Structure formats: structure tokens, C-alpha cells
Amino acid sequence: MTTQQAVPRIEMTGITKAFGSVVANDSISLRVAPGEVHALLGENGAGKTTLMNILYGLYPPDSGQIRLNGDRVAIHGASEAIRLGIGMVHQHFKLVDTFTVAQNIVLGRERVGAFGILRDAQAVEAVVELSAKFGLRVDPLAVVRDVSVGTQQRVEILKALYRRADVLILDEPTAVLTPQEIDELMDIMRLLVDQGTTIILITHKLREIIAIADRCTVIRRGKVVDTVDVGSATPRSLASAMVGREVLFTVDRKTTEPGDVRLAIDGLVVRNARGLAAVNGASLSVRSGEIVGVAGVDGNGQSELVEALVGVRRVESGRILVDQTDVTGMTPKSVQAHGLASIPEDRQRRGLVLEYSIADNMVMGIHDRAPYSRGGILNEREIHRRAAGLIERFDVRPNDPEYPAGSLSGGNQQKVIIAREVGNDPNVLVAAQPTRGLDVGAIEFVHRALVEQRDRGKAVLLISLDLDEVMNLSDRIAVIYEGKIVGIFERGRVDEHHLGLLMAGGRE
Ligand SMILES: Nc1ncnc2c1ncn2[C@@H]1O[C@H](COP(=O)(O)OP(=O)(O)O)[C@@H](O)[C@H]1O
Ligand SMILES: [Mg+2]
């Protein structure tokens, strides 16, 4: 498979690309042999997507060269990349919701000169043929809006293959998939490689690299650290190459005896923006000294559940109790005053005011209390002092209370939020996707913070799309499906395939 002697299918040399003062790619070189699966590994913000956007013609590099099959090329735009055999599936799919699978696949490449119906029939035929050849099952007539995320991803892949791509760039393709869908994608990738496709796989997940990749290029802060043969790599060696230090994979957790129920959710019904019951009779409790993890596929009511818990979305029926007090329908401020803190899902929109300093963000929510203000006048010195203490304790970088939150890295933004929320010593902590988009170093930090809260007798509700995270951290694991808790298990009493089955709406 990997013939390193052969002319590389792709050779990028000395690629540099800056956005303003950020050097996203700093003289990066990458060689991908024909027919190999080449993983790109790096922390968030390392420059992986930028490098692939350059290969896909979306940005010109500031300097550097690209050779395809040994020939020097300049790739201006995605259509030229596609003509050169390169297809890319982005992190956020770019399909037309209201079109069928087949229409999306041929979009922009429809056979001309025929009537609408005939053209559609041809499209369906082409898609059936293509999906059989590459083992990508899709229903060509299904409307994209109605199909699962896994299927949408297959449609994106087919779209590239329809354009005869023999190089496929997949940007974090497994982030949105269930375990079963991940297994299927791995099978699909193997089939594609058997048919001669070259794959560049961007992922954070070391296990996937070990399972599928031939070689792996590690990028750190815009530079290539190393390219390794995956056969001789371990998750530990890859992780430390990625972050530049040793990484611990397991969080130390004391065995604790959970105490009284601190958070009780009882028959909760919450409507989403479209008026549908996104949370549809969910019941769940979290005790002192335990982490309860909620596993589920995106869009099964997780966001609405969290919004209802923190008081920003109306509860239609059912109750929420914090330490026996009914907080249903209270304002976010009162909920917080009753001891419920939260790490919000969207840290840029809900968690932080990006234009404000770290110090101002850290005091948000309690800025009207003493000693931070008196008689309506803010006490800047106290605010600064509090921030300096939290920055130290939570290792926020840079350690400057006046630094604007919007200029921090994702990991440090998350630290500011956690510092603020945990800094008030809440009894209940609701953590929604607390590590989404963070790198392993920052993830390790967040996980330790959650376990520390648990060990101190707090109740932690963890809502995450990352099943590994839920399984690693939780004392009990609940599965949410279509707004209901469809199963709840003690730690270690359930495997990921069973959870995956429930997450997909299967029966026990
Ligand atoms: N279009 C853009 N404009 C400004 N900055 C960008 C743009 N795209 C990426 N960046 C910055 O470049 C760096 C690398 O980003 P990216 O390539 O997306 O990293 P990765 O995919 O490894 O997470 C980050 O600091 C990011 O904020
Ligand atoms: Mg990226």
C-alpha cells in the first residue's frame, strides 16, 4: 500500500500562510503517497484545516509549492482542485437540505440537454452505480433534511467521488458520528483505498489513526513536528508529539459514595424554536459526589435540556429541583443563586463576552454583589484581584486579567468560564459539551476540573456528544433519544455498542 519510493500523489513543500499576525501554516511540508491513508494530527488551531483548504484551492499560500504526481501546480479554487482529482468533505457539510440525495450528489454537474425528469432519473442511476462501487449505502431519493448525519456525510463523499476525486480529504469526519457510524466510515475508507483512493484524514482521535492510517503527520502551532509510520506509534507517543509533553489519559478518580440527590429532573417537557417537544418527558437525578453523563446523538434534546436547566428556555411541564428547591421557571440569575452553575455549549455566544477582558468575564453574574460593586459602582480593584487569583488557580494563559477574552485560544476561553462558574462554589454543575473543539491538553484540564467537583461532593451533569468522554468520566451514564432518557447504567456495566444502539433509537 504505502510505496514511499513512488512519486507522491501529493507533495506540499514549505507552505506558509498567515492570517494577519497569526501564522496558521509555517513552512509546512507534507508528502502523501498514492493509495495511502495519511492522518493529519494536531491540537485545535494547529493549522490542519488551513493546510487542506490550501490544497483544495480555497486559499492561495503566501509561499510554498504544491506538486501532484510530481507536477508543479497552482490550485485556484475548488473546481480546479476537483479537476485535479482532489475532493474535500468539510467539518460542516455543505448540502442543500431540501434536495434529494441524488440531486445533491450531481449538483453543478447535471447532464445538460435533457428535461428535468430525465435528468433526475440519470442522476439516480449514476448514484446507484457509484454507491454500489464504493460500498456507500444511500437512498438516492431521500431528501437530505430527513437523513441522518452519517448519511449526509456519505452523500458528501459520494459527491466528491462523482466528480472523480481520487484524493479525498476528510476534515474531522467522526466528530459527529455514533460508534456504529464510525465503524461504517472506517469500512468505507478501507474500501475506497482498495479502489485506489488516497485519503487525508484530519482527526483528534488517536484511536482512529491507529486503526486506519498508514502514516501520520503531526502539526503543532503551524509547524510539522514529525511524520511517523503509524505501525510503530502508540496513542501515547502520538499525543505527546501533538502537545509537546506527556499526556495522562486517565483522570484519577477516588471511589466515592454518592450522597443525596442535588439535581432532580422530573418529567421535563421543553419545546425547541420550532415548537416541537425537543425534551419530551425526561427524568434524571444527579447525587452529591457523582458525575452523571448524558450520551446521545446531536439534536436529541440535549441543548434544550441544558437551556431549560439554566433558565434560558421555558419549561412546558415537569420540574427541576436543585437541593430540593423547585427552580422551574426561575430566571437564570435565580437558578444560579440557588447553586446551579453551568459550562455552556457555545462558549463564544453564551459563555463569554469576547470584547470584555478576562477579569470582566470572570465577574459576570456576580458583578452586582459585594465586594465587586457597592452602590452600583464597580470595584475594579476587587474584580482584578479575583481574576488574578482564578487565573493562577486555573492556569489561564496569558496570565493577564486585562487581556481580551476574544483573543484567547479555545482552551483558555474554556478555562475562564470554568474558573468563573466553579469559582462561585456551586452545588450543581451542568457541563454541556465542555471539551468540544479543545485539544488534548485542555481536555485533560477540563476533565480534572469536573472530577474535582465530584470529589468535593458536588453533583455534575455532563452532556456530551463524545461517547468516550461520557464513558471515561461518568459514574452513571444516561442515554437521551428524542428528548427522553431511554436508559441509565452504572459505570462499567455497559459497553459502547450497547450505548450506540440506544443512541440510535434501537431497543435493548
Ligand atoms: N479565515 C481565517 N481568518 C483568520 N484566521 C484564521 C482563518 N482560518 C484559520 N485561522 C486561524 O489559523 C489558525 C489555524 O486554524 P485551523 O487551520 O483552522 O486549525 P485546525 O484545523 O488545526 O484546528 C488558528 O489560529 C485560526 O484561528
Ligand atoms: Mg480544523
XYZ file of C-alpha atoms and ligand atoms in Angstrom:
536
model
C 0.000 0.000 0.000
C 2.443 2.620 1.138
C 5.048 2.934 -1.532
C 7.196 5.723 -0.278
C 9.555 5.341 -3.231
C 6.780 6.149 -5.698
C 6.201 9.715 -6.837
C 3.989 11.235 -4.161
C 0.374 11.762 -5.148
C 0.612 14.996 -3.190
C 3.673 16.913 -2.219
C 3.327 20.217 -0.408
C 6.632 21.957 0.297
C 7.337 24.936 2.543
C 3.709 26.036 2.696
C 3.295 29.236 4.692
C 0.023 31.016 5.279
C -0.682 33.876 7.678
C -3.979 35.470 8.648
C -2.987 38.887 9.926
C -0.489 38.196 12.685
C -1.465 34.522 13.041
C 0.836 32.217 11.117
C -1.526 29.302 10.556
C 0.960 27.328 8.432
C 4.658 27.912 8.939
C 6.691 26.279 6.178
C 4.772 23.023 6.261
C 5.822 20.105 4.102
C 3.622 17.088 3.536
C 4.069 14.087 1.254
C 1.225 11.706 0.648
C 1.871 8.529 -1.326
C -0.732 7.235 -3.756
C -3.198 4.922 -2.059
C -2.249 5.679 1.499
C -4.367 6.879 4.378
C -2.438 9.813 5.749
C -3.598 11.262 9.049
C -3.127 14.898 9.999
C -2.998 15.237 13.751
C -2.743 18.421 15.732
C -4.326 20.413 18.500
C -7.144 22.739 17.727
C -5.817 25.748 15.889
C -2.648 23.918 14.803
C -3.322 24.743 11.149
C -4.680 21.458 9.732
C -7.810 22.817 8.089
C -5.877 25.757 6.656
C -3.351 23.418 5.040
C -6.126 21.347 3.491
C -8.048 24.433 2.377
C -4.901 25.453 0.522
C -4.650 22.033 -1.117
C -8.321 22.306 -2.043
C -7.692 25.692 -3.661
C -9.710 27.752 -1.184
C -6.763 29.941 -0.189
C -3.533 30.653 -2.042
C -0.486 30.005 0.159
C 1.732 33.011 0.928
C 4.648 30.867 -0.150
C 5.455 27.242 -0.868
C 4.787 24.772 -3.653
C 2.350 22.037 -4.459
C 3.147 19.076 -6.715
C 0.617 16.486 -7.759
C 2.075 13.276 -9.179
C 5.330 15.195 -9.449
C 3.941 18.095 -11.469
C 4.019 21.602 -10.080
C 0.524 23.084 -9.874
C -1.183 26.243 -8.667
C -4.705 25.460 -7.500
C -7.089 28.379 -7.882
C -10.407 27.412 -6.378
C -12.213 24.223 -5.502
C -13.342 23.475 -9.042
C -9.740 23.326 -10.131
C -8.879 21.084 -7.187
C -11.689 18.773 -8.217
C -10.449 18.756 -11.809
C -7.084 17.674 -10.406
C -8.762 14.802 -8.578
C -8.964 16.296 -5.087
C -12.223 16.245 -3.115
C -12.814 17.582 0.383
C -15.509 16.884 2.938
C -15.622 19.792 5.359
C -16.435 19.690 9.054
C -19.705 21.419 8.324
C -21.497 19.812 5.447
C -22.470 21.957 2.508
C -25.549 20.128 1.234
C -28.859 21.564 0.088
C -31.370 20.461 2.735
C -34.424 20.397 0.522
C -32.833 18.459 -2.355
C -32.694 14.692 -2.628
C -29.509 12.728 -2.053
C -29.098 12.216 -5.807
C -29.713 15.868 -6.630
C -27.092 16.919 -4.120
C -24.546 14.489 -5.485
C -24.832 15.662 -9.079
C -25.455 19.327 -8.226
C -23.477 21.538 -10.561
C -22.600 18.538 -12.745
C -26.063 17.742 -14.065
C -26.178 16.271 -17.533
C -27.439 19.072 -19.749
C -29.742 18.905 -22.751
C -32.471 16.773 -21.233
C -35.744 17.530 -19.468
C -35.926 17.742 -15.702
C -37.336 14.304 -15.108
C -34.931 12.561 -17.391
C -32.037 14.335 -15.740
C -33.186 13.228 -12.297
C -33.516 9.645 -13.490
C -29.981 9.764 -14.818
C -28.769 11.205 -11.549
C -30.417 8.404 -9.601
C -28.887 5.805 -11.875
C -25.441 7.335 -11.539
C -25.748 7.447 -7.766
C -26.890 3.842 -7.515
C -23.929 2.748 -9.601
C -21.467 4.832 -7.618
C -22.769 3.781 -4.230
C -22.548 0.110 -5.225
C -18.998 0.518 -6.494
C -17.722 2.113 -3.295
C -19.988 0.400 -0.794
C -21.587 3.647 0.358
C -25.228 2.875 1.035
C -27.623 5.757 0.404
C -31.209 6.130 -0.744
C -30.882 8.409 -3.784
C -34.470 9.628 -3.473
C -34.400 10.551 0.212
C -34.482 14.267 0.975
C -31.277 15.359 2.706
C -33.156 17.100 5.509
C -34.604 13.731 6.560
C -31.448 11.624 6.609
C -29.014 11.067 9.488
C -25.763 12.955 9.864
C -23.890 9.774 8.931
C -25.801 9.550 5.682
C -25.214 13.215 4.914
C -21.536 12.544 5.276
C -21.769 9.646 2.824
C -23.532 11.986 0.404
C -20.633 14.419 0.682
C -18.169 11.622 -0.005
C -20.208 10.403 -2.979
C -20.353 13.945 -4.255
C -16.569 14.033 -4.382
C -16.365 10.568 -5.950
C -18.957 11.550 -8.561
C -16.538 14.274 -9.567
C -13.930 11.509 -9.943
C -11.829 12.559 -6.974
C -9.084 10.032 -6.247
C -7.806 12.051 -3.308
C -10.285 12.536 -0.522
C -9.703 14.994 2.323
C -11.882 14.282 5.360
C -11.825 17.056 7.971
C -12.681 15.572 11.389
C -15.272 13.251 9.880
C -16.025 11.249 13.005
C -16.758 14.172 15.317
C -20.473 13.979 14.578
C -20.951 10.213 14.277
C -22.210 7.420 16.531
C -19.842 4.495 17.240
C -21.648 2.374 14.656
C -21.375 5.108 12.061
C -17.683 5.486 12.865
C -17.167 1.756 12.275
C -19.010 2.070 8.977
C -16.915 5.039 7.931
C -13.760 3.056 8.684
C -15.053 0.244 6.447
C -15.872 2.750 3.729
C -12.382 4.210 3.931
C -10.854 0.751 3.583
C -12.999 0.077 0.514
C -12.065 3.403 -1.019
C -8.387 2.695 -0.530
C -8.845 -0.744 -2.127
C -10.284 1.045 -5.150
C -7.222 3.284 -5.379
C -8.326 6.359 -3.454
C -5.794 8.313 -1.426
C -7.171 9.661 1.847
C -6.068 12.512 4.061
C -7.814 12.183 7.396
C -7.880 15.019 9.906
C -8.770 13.819 13.373
C -8.145 14.386 17.067
C -8.884 10.785 17.824
C -5.727 8.799 18.247
C -7.575 5.502 18.256
C -8.861 6.171 14.747
C -5.409 6.977 13.474
C -4.069 3.730 14.883
C -6.995 1.830 13.351
C -6.866 3.173 9.811
C -3.890 5.360 8.917
C -0.634 4.265 7.308
C 1.263 7.378 8.260
C 0.572 10.397 10.392
C 1.890 13.936 10.159
C 1.768 15.805 13.438
C 1.357 19.584 13.305
C 1.910 21.859 16.251
C 1.398 25.631 16.113
C 1.609 25.738 12.346
C 4.748 23.622 12.052
C 5.291 19.954 11.243
C 6.625 18.156 14.303
C 7.055 14.762 12.698
C 5.702 12.300 10.191
C 5.511 8.798 11.636
C 4.647 5.313 10.474
C 1.522 4.508 12.400
C 2.578 0.865 12.746
C 5.270 1.876 15.212
C 3.259 4.561 17.042
C 1.165 4.348 20.195
C -1.619 6.657 21.339
C 0.745 7.953 23.986
C 3.562 8.756 21.547
C 1.168 10.473 19.143
C -0.430 12.529 21.900
C 2.838 13.756 23.299
C 4.084 14.628 19.803
C 0.893 16.622 19.331
C 1.011 18.690 22.518
C 4.740 18.640 23.186
C 4.573 16.976 26.583
C 3.405 13.804 28.281
C -0.342 13.393 28.374
C -2.207 11.421 31.001
C -5.143 9.563 29.555
C -6.970 8.677 32.682
C -8.166 11.061 35.302
C -7.549 9.875 38.845
C -10.877 9.379 40.497
C -11.435 8.456 44.075
C -14.155 5.948 44.770
C -16.908 7.943 46.378
C -20.258 7.028 47.802
C -22.808 9.306 46.213
C -24.935 11.212 48.716
C -28.279 12.994 48.481
C -29.897 13.993 45.235
C -28.791 17.526 44.396
C -30.324 17.876 40.953
C -33.627 16.247 40.070
C -35.272 16.472 36.668
C -38.793 15.142 36.637
C -40.927 14.598 33.532
C -39.451 17.598 31.803
C -41.012 18.812 28.564
C -39.311 21.641 26.690
C -40.133 22.938 23.238
C -37.490 23.934 20.726
C -37.503 27.032 18.496
C -39.820 25.265 16.037
C -42.363 24.480 18.740
C -41.624 20.744 18.896
C -41.161 18.940 22.200
C -37.382 18.578 21.974
C -37.263 17.397 25.585
C -40.186 15.070 25.882
C -40.692 13.790 29.389
C -37.084 13.419 30.536
C -36.399 12.326 34.113
C -32.986 12.066 35.712
C -31.275 12.736 39.017
C -27.734 13.554 40.000
C -26.471 12.961 43.515
C -23.801 14.615 45.566
C -20.407 13.182 44.624
C -21.335 11.774 41.267
C -20.954 12.617 37.613
C -23.912 11.608 35.502
C -23.115 11.659 31.795
C -25.766 12.064 29.137
C -24.820 10.355 25.875
C -26.713 10.965 22.676
C -26.533 11.870 19.027
C -26.634 15.611 18.387
C -30.126 17.019 18.146
C -31.941 14.714 20.570
C -32.881 17.449 23.001
C -29.514 17.975 24.711
C -29.314 21.714 24.012
C -32.903 22.348 25.031
C -32.432 20.329 28.218
C -29.438 22.413 29.208
C -31.168 25.663 28.299
C -34.142 24.722 30.458
C -31.881 23.754 33.378
C -30.084 27.089 33.378
C -33.295 29.064 32.983
C -32.972 30.445 29.476
C -35.678 28.280 27.872
C -39.265 27.939 29.035
C -40.304 24.662 30.649
C -43.624 23.433 29.310
C -44.203 20.899 32.055
C -42.287 18.890 34.606
C -39.972 20.113 37.338
C -36.350 20.916 38.052
C -35.179 20.720 41.676
C -31.842 21.939 42.971
C -31.167 20.743 46.511
C -34.930 20.205 46.998
C -35.830 23.701 45.806
C -38.083 23.934 42.778
C -36.229 26.215 40.366
C -38.500 25.536 37.381
C -39.252 28.770 35.551
C -36.811 30.861 37.542
C -34.585 33.410 35.818
C -31.008 32.341 35.033
C -29.784 34.562 37.829
C -32.058 32.964 40.438
C -31.197 29.477 39.256
C -27.558 30.360 39.688
C -28.206 31.857 43.104
C -29.742 28.507 44.110
C -26.448 26.801 43.397
C -26.569 25.646 39.781
C -23.635 26.676 37.610
C -23.103 25.777 34.002
C -20.445 25.465 31.365
C -22.403 26.411 28.251
C -22.268 24.578 24.959
C -21.448 27.649 22.926
C -18.692 29.382 24.796
C -18.363 32.221 22.299
C -22.055 33.130 22.278
C -23.279 32.243 25.757
C -20.190 31.812 27.845
C -18.139 34.908 27.215
C -18.370 38.484 26.107
C -15.475 38.391 23.698
C -14.860 42.142 23.736
C -14.511 42.154 27.544
C -11.361 41.416 29.495
C -10.745 38.139 31.296
C -11.411 39.930 34.601
C -14.779 41.312 33.487
C -15.804 37.928 32.124
C -14.838 36.242 35.357
C -17.040 38.523 37.436
C -20.056 38.264 35.130
C -23.163 37.207 37.042
C -21.835 38.331 40.408
C -20.628 41.795 39.446
C -23.501 43.410 41.363
C -22.527 41.744 44.642
C -20.085 42.900 47.255
C -17.182 43.243 47.180
C -17.265 43.650 43.394
C -19.619 46.588 43.480
C -21.120 48.864 46.047
C -23.940 51.325 45.480
C -23.900 50.467 41.792
C -20.247 51.327 41.382
C -17.874 48.587 40.283
C -14.819 47.993 42.362
C -12.246 47.416 39.635
C -9.525 46.519 42.098
C -11.514 43.669 43.652
C -12.544 42.443 40.209
C -8.947 42.451 39.086
C -7.856 40.673 42.255
C -10.437 37.944 41.923
C -9.403 37.394 38.306
C -5.716 37.229 39.166
C -6.461 34.515 41.748
C -8.586 32.444 39.384
C -6.098 32.845 36.526
C -3.432 31.420 38.785
C -5.602 28.575 40.068
C -6.894 27.598 36.626
C -3.686 28.284 34.745
C -5.182 30.663 32.193
C -2.724 31.932 29.605
C -1.716 34.664 29.201
C -1.872 35.445 32.908
C -3.194 38.974 32.405
C -6.624 39.890 33.821
C -6.998 42.737 31.323
C -6.403 40.556 28.246
C -9.476 40.469 25.952
C -11.350 37.153 26.129
C -11.816 37.109 22.356
C -8.074 36.826 21.783
C -7.641 33.730 23.968
C -7.317 30.242 22.483
C -10.389 27.998 22.773
C -8.849 26.068 25.651
C -8.115 29.208 27.611
C -11.568 30.626 26.932
C -12.982 27.447 28.424
C -10.716 27.825 31.443
C -12.060 31.333 32.034
C -15.626 30.022 32.003
C -14.849 27.113 34.293
C -12.933 29.378 36.647
C -15.883 31.754 36.838
C -18.510 29.054 37.317
C -16.587 26.844 39.716
C -15.178 29.903 41.469
C -18.614 30.570 42.977
C -18.601 27.130 44.601
C -21.890 25.834 43.144
C -23.508 22.618 44.361
C -24.602 21.528 40.915
C -22.514 21.877 37.772
C -24.054 21.352 34.357
C -21.337 20.895 31.746
C -22.534 20.980 28.136
C -20.013 19.769 25.545
C -17.279 21.113 27.833
C -14.390 19.926 25.682
C -15.779 20.372 22.198
C -13.092 21.736 19.944
C -10.400 21.613 22.620
C -7.056 19.890 22.273
C -5.925 17.008 24.456
C -4.046 19.239 26.871
C -7.058 21.440 27.555
C -9.377 18.426 27.608
C -7.276 16.865 30.331
C -7.623 20.072 32.351
C -11.402 20.249 31.957
C -11.803 16.594 32.894
C -9.757 17.070 36.028
C -11.858 20.083 36.988
C -15.078 18.061 36.622
C -13.764 15.144 38.651
C -12.511 17.536 41.313
C -16.015 18.978 41.663
C -17.400 15.474 42.035
C -14.785 14.532 44.609
C -15.773 17.598 46.601
C -19.336 16.332 46.872
C -20.861 18.353 44.076
C -23.325 16.953 41.560
C -22.059 17.094 37.985
C -24.276 16.618 34.949
C -22.153 16.107 31.841
C -23.838 16.367 28.457
C -21.513 15.374 25.664
C -21.582 14.108 22.099
C -18.249 12.427 22.747
C -19.113 8.958 23.959
C -15.559 8.228 25.096
C -15.711 11.273 27.314
C -19.028 10.233 28.820
C -17.775 6.699 29.451
C -14.476 7.819 30.964
C -15.852 10.364 33.378
C -19.302 9.257 34.421
C -20.365 7.331 37.500
C -23.668 6.731 35.747
C -24.410 7.004 32.046
C -27.792 8.074 30.713
C -28.778 7.909 27.052
C -31.009 10.583 25.592
C -33.016 9.825 22.468
C -35.741 12.027 21.024
C -35.950 14.015 24.227
C -36.319 11.042 26.577
C -33.853 9.281 28.821
C -34.024 5.796 27.301
C -31.513 4.054 29.525
C -29.331 4.635 32.531
C -26.382 2.478 33.563
C -23.816 2.220 36.308
C -20.234 2.860 35.257
C -18.634 -0.259 33.771
C -21.965 -2.064 33.356
C -22.487 -1.161 29.697
C -20.360 -1.170 26.555
C -20.182 1.421 23.820
C -22.014 -0.668 21.288
C -24.985 -1.074 23.512
C -24.978 2.660 24.214
C -24.612 3.354 20.495
C -27.623 1.184 19.788
C -29.758 3.130 22.259
C -28.407 6.430 20.961
C -29.608 5.469 17.500
C -33.081 4.624 18.768
C -32.587 0.849 18.903
C -34.202 -1.334 21.558
C -32.459 -3.198 24.344
N -10.038 32.516 7.589
C -9.300 32.772 8.671
N -9.112 34.035 9.103
C -8.358 34.290 10.186
N -7.737 33.352 10.930
C -7.887 32.075 10.556
C -8.682 31.714 9.416
N -8.649 30.364 9.283
C -7.884 29.916 10.291
N -7.423 30.926 11.056
C -6.526 30.810 12.220
O -5.446 29.998 11.829
C -5.073 29.102 12.860
C -5.174 27.670 12.343
O -6.554 27.341 12.163
P -7.037 25.977 11.530
O -6.278 25.711 10.285
O -8.499 26.061 11.413
O -6.611 24.954 12.649
P -7.063 23.429 12.895
O -7.879 22.976 11.713
O -5.788 22.684 13.076
O -7.869 23.460 14.154
C -5.991 29.400 14.023
O -5.327 30.277 14.892
C -7.172 30.066 13.372
O -7.812 30.937 14.270
Mg -9.858 22.305 11.693
